[in-house]
Amino acid sequence: MKKLLSILLCCVLLSGCVVIAQPQDTAPADTAKQTDASESTEAQTDPTEELVAFTVYTPDENLIGFIATEVTASRESALDALIAAGVMNEGIAVNTVELDGKLLKLDLNSAFADLINQLGTTGERMVMGSLVNTYLSAYQAETVLITVDGQILESGHVIYDFPISFME
């Protein structure tokens, strides 16, 4: 299971990196010729899609720690990597991301709260740790405040009304 998740994560991230990286590897004049207009415009006008090196964290098979996988991808693909690894469910989406100094404010949709509320203590810790650690790495922040649809996230175990640091 661990190997399958790792292989799947690597395949998804690598395939995404190749598609994103192609316009950047070509001269601007060649880019317009080799890609359709929407891809060329999107690559040129959205600086948030730049490729960065960061670490994706997934639970180990014993659910006592995290497996760190180094990737080079857009910051926006961090959630996609967690979904591909099976840590998050399809349908979970980021509403907003705001970096305020070293505090990252991450607002997710209600599908994330649904997932968290279905988990036991260990599962919740693994999902939250994977999310927090991955986003801290991607945005080079020190803490992350997670909300759901602009509201404080509450599970059966924790009220997340505080910024969270890197989780071991």
PDB file of C-alpha atoms in Angstrom:
ATOM      1  CA  MET A   1       0.000   0.000   0.000  1.00  0.00           C
ATOM      2  CA  LYS A   2       2.816   2.398   0.953  1.00  0.00           C
ATOM      3  CA  LYS A   3       4.686   1.699  -2.274  1.00  0.00           C
ATOM      4  CA  LEU A   4       1.521   2.058  -4.363  1.00  0.00           C
ATOM      5  CA  LEU A   5       0.746   5.471  -2.818  1.00  0.00           C
ATOM      6  CA  SER A   6       4.326   6.631  -3.303  1.00  0.00           C
ATOM      7  CA  ILE A   7       4.364   5.516  -6.937  1.00  0.00           C
ATOM      8  CA  LEU A   8       0.981   7.123  -7.607  1.00  0.00           C
ATOM      9  CA  LEU A   9       2.070  10.378  -5.979  1.00  0.00           C
ATOM     10  CA  CYS A  10       5.293  10.488  -7.980  1.00  0.00           C
ATOM     11  CA  CYS A  11       3.494   9.755 -11.272  1.00  0.00           C
ATOM     12  CA  VAL A  12       0.866  12.442 -10.719  1.00  0.00           C
ATOM     13  CA  LEU A  13       3.387  15.059  -9.638  1.00  0.00           C
ATOM     14  CA  LEU A  14       5.839  14.258 -12.411  1.00  0.00           C
ATOM     15  CA  SER A  15       3.161  14.291 -15.097  1.00  0.00           C
ATOM     16  CA  GLY A  16       1.878  17.629 -13.783  1.00  0.00           C
ATOM     17  CA  CYS A  17       5.391  19.079 -13.681  1.00  0.00           C
ATOM     18  CA  VAL A  18       6.106  18.184 -17.294  1.00  0.00           C
ATOM     19  CA  VAL A  19       2.951  19.898 -18.559  1.00  0.00           C
ATOM     20  CA  ILE A  20       3.572  23.018 -16.490  1.00  0.00           C
ATOM     21  CA  ALA A  21       7.290  23.172 -17.201  1.00  0.00           C
ATOM     22  CA  GLN A  22       7.104  22.931 -21.000  1.00  0.00           C
ATOM     23  CA  PRO A  23       6.189  26.579 -21.650  1.00  0.00           C
ATOM     24  CA  GLN A  24       8.946  27.782 -19.317  1.00  0.00           C
ATOM     25  CA  ASP A  25      11.613  25.710 -21.091  1.00  0.00           C
ATOM     26  CA  THR A  26      10.933  27.403 -24.426  1.00  0.00           C
ATOM     27  CA  ALA A  27      11.644  30.902 -25.611  1.00  0.00           C
ATOM     28  CA  PRO A  28       8.594  33.204 -25.405  1.00  0.00           C
ATOM     29  CA  ALA A  29       8.206  33.369 -29.203  1.00  0.00           C
ATOM     30  CA  ASP A  30       8.330  29.565 -29.469  1.00  0.00           C
ATOM     31  CA  THR A  31       5.877  29.126 -26.600  1.00  0.00           C
ATOM     32  CA  ALA A  32       3.052  30.733 -28.533  1.00  0.00           C
ATOM     33  CA  LYS A  33       3.732  28.441 -31.493  1.00  0.00           C
ATOM     34  CA  GLN A  34       3.932  25.249 -29.436  1.00  0.00           C
ATOM     35  CA  THR A  35       0.946  25.754 -27.098  1.00  0.00           C
ATOM     36  CA  ASP A  36      -2.592  26.869 -27.645  1.00  0.00           C
ATOM     37  CA  ALA A  37      -3.510  30.450 -26.762  1.00  0.00           C
ATOM     38  CA  SER A  38      -5.096  29.651 -23.378  1.00  0.00           C
ATOM     39  CA  GLU A  39      -2.039  27.767 -22.153  1.00  0.00           C
ATOM     40  CA  SER A  40       0.296  30.526 -23.294  1.00  0.00           C
ATOM     41  CA  THR A  41      -1.780  33.280 -21.674  1.00  0.00           C
ATOM     42  CA  GLU A  42      -2.219  31.323 -18.438  1.00  0.00           C
ATOM     43  CA  ALA A  43       1.513  30.621 -18.135  1.00  0.00           C
ATOM     44  CA  GLN A  44       2.388  34.274 -18.733  1.00  0.00           C
ATOM     45  CA  THR A  45      -0.268  35.963 -16.563  1.00  0.00           C
ATOM     46  CA  ASP A  46      -0.410  33.738 -13.477  1.00  0.00           C
ATOM     47  CA  PRO A  47       2.830  34.090 -11.501  1.00  0.00           C
ATOM     48  CA  THR A  48       1.423  31.903  -8.703  1.00  0.00           C
ATOM     49  CA  GLU A  49       1.815  28.887 -10.979  1.00  0.00           C
ATOM     50  CA  GLU A  50       5.616  29.091 -10.871  1.00  0.00           C
ATOM     51  CA  LEU A  51       7.426  25.886 -10.029  1.00  0.00           C
ATOM     52  CA  VAL A  52       8.981  25.628  -6.585  1.00  0.00           C
ATOM     53  CA  ALA A  53      10.662  22.839  -4.651  1.00  0.00           C
ATOM     54  CA  PHE A  54       8.729  21.703  -1.597  1.00  0.00           C
ATOM     55  CA  THR A  55       7.985  18.584   0.414  1.00  0.00           C
ATOM     56  CA  VAL A  56       4.746  16.601   0.352  1.00  0.00           C
ATOM     57  CA  TYR A  57       4.050  14.770   3.609  1.00  0.00           C
ATOM     58  CA  THR A  58       1.976  11.597   3.749  1.00  0.00           C
ATOM     59  CA  PRO A  59       1.297   9.228   6.661  1.00  0.00           C
ATOM     60  CA  ASP A  60       3.593   6.247   7.008  1.00  0.00           C
ATOM     61  CA  GLU A  61       2.010   2.791   6.928  1.00  0.00           C
ATOM     62  CA  ASN A  62       1.981   2.547  10.748  1.00  0.00           C
ATOM     63  CA  LEU A  63       0.286   5.959  11.104  1.00  0.00           C
ATOM     64  CA  ILE A  64       2.913   7.169  13.556  1.00  0.00           C
ATOM     65  CA  GLY A  65       4.886   9.547  11.370  1.00  0.00           C
ATOM     66  CA  PHE A  66       5.149  11.065   7.936  1.00  0.00           C
ATOM     67  CA  ILE A  67       6.879  10.170   4.699  1.00  0.00           C
ATOM     68  CA  ALA A  68       8.528  13.204   3.108  1.00  0.00           C
ATOM     69  CA  THR A  69       8.624  13.336  -0.691  1.00  0.00           C
ATOM     70  CA  GLU A  70      10.482  16.192  -2.372  1.00  0.00           C
ATOM     71  CA  VAL A  71       8.719  17.611  -5.430  1.00  0.00           C
ATOM     72  CA  THR A  72       9.056  20.495  -7.825  1.00  0.00           C
ATOM     73  CA  ALA A  73       5.613  21.756  -8.722  1.00  0.00           C
ATOM     74  CA  SER A  74       3.368  24.769  -8.342  1.00  0.00           C
ATOM     75  CA  ARG A  75       2.301  25.604  -4.800  1.00  0.00           C
ATOM     76  CA  GLU A  76      -1.286  25.265  -5.965  1.00  0.00           C
ATOM     77  CA  SER A  77      -0.700  21.584  -6.705  1.00  0.00           C
ATOM     78  CA  ALA A  78      -0.005  20.760  -3.035  1.00  0.00           C
ATOM     79  CA  LEU A  79      -3.608  19.740  -2.383  1.00  0.00           C
ATOM     80  CA  ASP A  80      -3.700  17.732  -5.619  1.00  0.00           C
ATOM     81  CA  ALA A  81      -0.641  15.795  -4.424  1.00  0.00           C
ATOM     82  CA  LEU A  82      -2.367  14.966  -1.133  1.00  0.00           C
ATOM     83  CA  ILE A  83      -5.505  13.873  -2.986  1.00  0.00           C
ATOM     84  CA  ALA A  84      -3.439  11.714  -5.372  1.00  0.00           C
ATOM     85  CA  ALA A  85      -1.694  10.103  -2.385  1.00  0.00           C
ATOM     86  CA  GLY A  86      -5.054   9.191  -0.857  1.00  0.00           C
ATOM     87  CA  VAL A  87      -4.615  11.503   2.139  1.00  0.00           C
ATOM     88  CA  MET A  88      -7.488  13.769   1.057  1.00  0.00           C
ATOM     89  CA  ASN A  89     -10.755  13.008  -0.702  1.00  0.00           C
ATOM     90  CA  GLU A  90     -11.714  14.145  -4.188  1.00  0.00           C
ATOM     91  CA  GLY A  91     -13.922  17.196  -3.879  1.00  0.00           C
ATOM     92  CA  ILE A  92     -11.802  18.898  -1.227  1.00  0.00           C
ATOM     93  CA  ALA A  93     -10.734  22.277  -2.543  1.00  0.00           C
ATOM     94  CA  VAL A  94      -8.883  25.380  -1.450  1.00  0.00           C
ATOM     95  CA  ASN A  95     -11.067  28.474  -1.241  1.00  0.00           C
ATOM     96  CA  THR A  96      -8.261  30.920  -0.458  1.00  0.00           C
ATOM     97  CA  VAL A  97      -4.602  30.969   0.539  1.00  0.00           C
ATOM     98  CA  GLU A  98      -3.065  34.068   2.097  1.00  0.00           C
ATOM     99  CA  LEU A  99       0.475  34.440   3.359  1.00  0.00           C
ATOM    100  CA  ASP A 100       0.624  37.058   6.125  1.00  0.00           C
ATOM    101  CA  GLY A 101       4.277  37.272   7.164  1.00  0.00           C
ATOM    102  CA  LYS A 102       5.098  33.763   8.358  1.00  0.00           C
ATOM    103  CA  LEU A 103       1.407  32.865   8.981  1.00  0.00           C
ATOM    104  CA  LEU A 104      -0.377  31.036   6.189  1.00  0.00           C
ATOM    105  CA  LYS A 105      -4.156  31.382   6.196  1.00  0.00           C
ATOM    106  CA  LEU A 106      -5.678  28.395   4.414  1.00  0.00           C
ATOM    107  CA  ASP A 107      -9.430  28.264   3.851  1.00  0.00           C
ATOM    108  CA  LEU A 108     -10.834  24.984   2.542  1.00  0.00           C
ATOM    109  CA  ASN A 109     -14.319  23.964   1.455  1.00  0.00           C
ATOM    110  CA  SER A 110     -16.763  21.999   3.605  1.00  0.00           C
ATOM    111  CA  ALA A 111     -15.665  18.666   2.081  1.00  0.00           C
ATOM    112  CA  PHE A 112     -12.517  18.961   4.218  1.00  0.00           C
ATOM    113  CA  ALA A 113     -14.580  19.327   7.415  1.00  0.00           C
ATOM    114  CA  ASP A 114     -16.647  16.316   6.321  1.00  0.00           C
ATOM    115  CA  LEU A 115     -13.468  14.235   6.016  1.00  0.00           C
ATOM    116  CA  ILE A 116     -12.022  15.390   9.347  1.00  0.00           C
ATOM    117  CA  ASN A 117     -15.293  14.667  11.159  1.00  0.00           C
ATOM    118  CA  GLN A 118     -15.324  11.078   9.858  1.00  0.00           C
ATOM    119  CA  LEU A 119     -11.892  10.260  11.258  1.00  0.00           C
ATOM    120  CA  GLY A 120     -10.712   9.002  14.612  1.00  0.00           C
ATOM    121  CA  THR A 121      -8.018  10.779  16.574  1.00  0.00           C
ATOM    122  CA  THR A 122      -5.114   9.117  14.764  1.00  0.00           C
ATOM    123  CA  GLY A 123      -6.609   9.599  11.311  1.00  0.00           C
ATOM    124  CA  GLU A 124      -7.330  13.250  12.044  1.00  0.00           C
ATOM    125  CA  ARG A 125      -3.767  13.786  13.244  1.00  0.00           C
ATOM    126  CA  MET A 126      -2.350  12.167  10.097  1.00  0.00           C
ATOM    127  CA  VAL A 127      -4.558  14.167   7.705  1.00  0.00           C
ATOM    128  CA  MET A 128      -3.976  17.453   9.521  1.00  0.00           C
ATOM    129  CA  GLY A 129      -0.238  16.775   9.786  1.00  0.00           C
ATOM    130  CA  SER A 130       0.021  15.976   6.090  1.00  0.00           C
ATOM    131  CA  LEU A 131      -1.905  19.113   5.150  1.00  0.00           C
ATOM    132  CA  VAL A 132      -0.127  21.439   7.581  1.00  0.00           C
ATOM    133  CA  ASN A 133       3.384  20.167   6.878  1.00  0.00           C
ATOM    134  CA  THR A 134       2.921  20.168   3.100  1.00  0.00           C
ATOM    135  CA  TYR A 135       1.539  23.711   3.017  1.00  0.00           C
ATOM    136  CA  LEU A 136       4.172  25.035   5.438  1.00  0.00           C
ATOM    137  CA  SER A 137       6.814  23.615   3.110  1.00  0.00           C
ATOM    138  CA  ALA A 138       5.183  24.889  -0.082  1.00  0.00           C
ATOM    139  CA  TYR A 139       4.699  28.439   1.205  1.00  0.00           C
ATOM    140  CA  GLN A 140       7.749  28.569   3.511  1.00  0.00           C
ATOM    141  CA  ALA A 141       5.553  29.623   6.436  1.00  0.00           C
ATOM    142  CA  GLU A 142       6.004  28.916  10.146  1.00  0.00           C
ATOM    143  CA  THR A 143       2.347  28.369  11.052  1.00  0.00           C
ATOM    144  CA  VAL A 144      -0.934  27.762   9.252  1.00  0.00           C
ATOM    145  CA  LEU A 145      -4.440  28.736  10.325  1.00  0.00           C
ATOM    146  CA  ILE A 146      -6.981  26.408   8.753  1.00  0.00           C
ATOM    147  CA  THR A 147     -10.591  27.467   8.293  1.00  0.00           C
ATOM    148  CA  VAL A 148     -13.506  25.953   6.420  1.00  0.00           C
ATOM    149  CA  ASP A 149     -15.666  28.279   4.347  1.00  0.00           C
ATOM    150  CA  GLY A 150     -14.333  31.169   6.433  1.00  0.00           C
ATOM    151  CA  GLN A 151     -15.311  29.557   9.748  1.00  0.00           C
ATOM    152  CA  ILE A 152     -13.261  27.944  12.523  1.00  0.00           C
ATOM    153  CA  LEU A 153     -12.763  24.228  11.885  1.00  0.00           C
ATOM    154  CA  GLU A 154     -14.149  22.029  14.657  1.00  0.00           C
ATOM    155  CA  SER A 155     -13.828  18.275  14.821  1.00  0.00           C
ATOM    156  CA  GLY A 156     -14.961  15.864  17.479  1.00  0.00           C
ATOM    157  CA  HIS A 157     -11.460  16.125  18.943  1.00  0.00           C
ATOM    158  CA  VAL A 158     -10.119  19.667  18.429  1.00  0.00           C
ATOM    159  CA  ILE A 159     -11.325  23.205  17.796  1.00  0.00           C
ATOM    160  CA  TYR A 160      -8.752  24.564  15.347  1.00  0.00           C
ATOM    161  CA  ASP A 161      -8.954  28.238  16.331  1.00  0.00           C
ATOM    162  CA  PHE A 162      -5.175  28.603  16.520  1.00  0.00           C
ATOM    163  CA  PRO A 163      -2.245  28.607  14.079  1.00  0.00           C
ATOM    164  CA  ILE A 164      -0.603  25.182  13.753  1.00  0.00           C
ATOM    165  CA  SER A 165       3.158  24.618  13.547  1.00  0.00           C
ATOM    166  CA  PHE A 166       4.982  21.774  11.840  1.00  0.00           C
ATOM    167  CA  MET A 167       3.673  18.440  13.124  1.00  0.00           C
ATOM    168  CA  GLU A 168       6.072  15.597  13.920  1.00  0.00           C
TER     169      GLU A 168
END
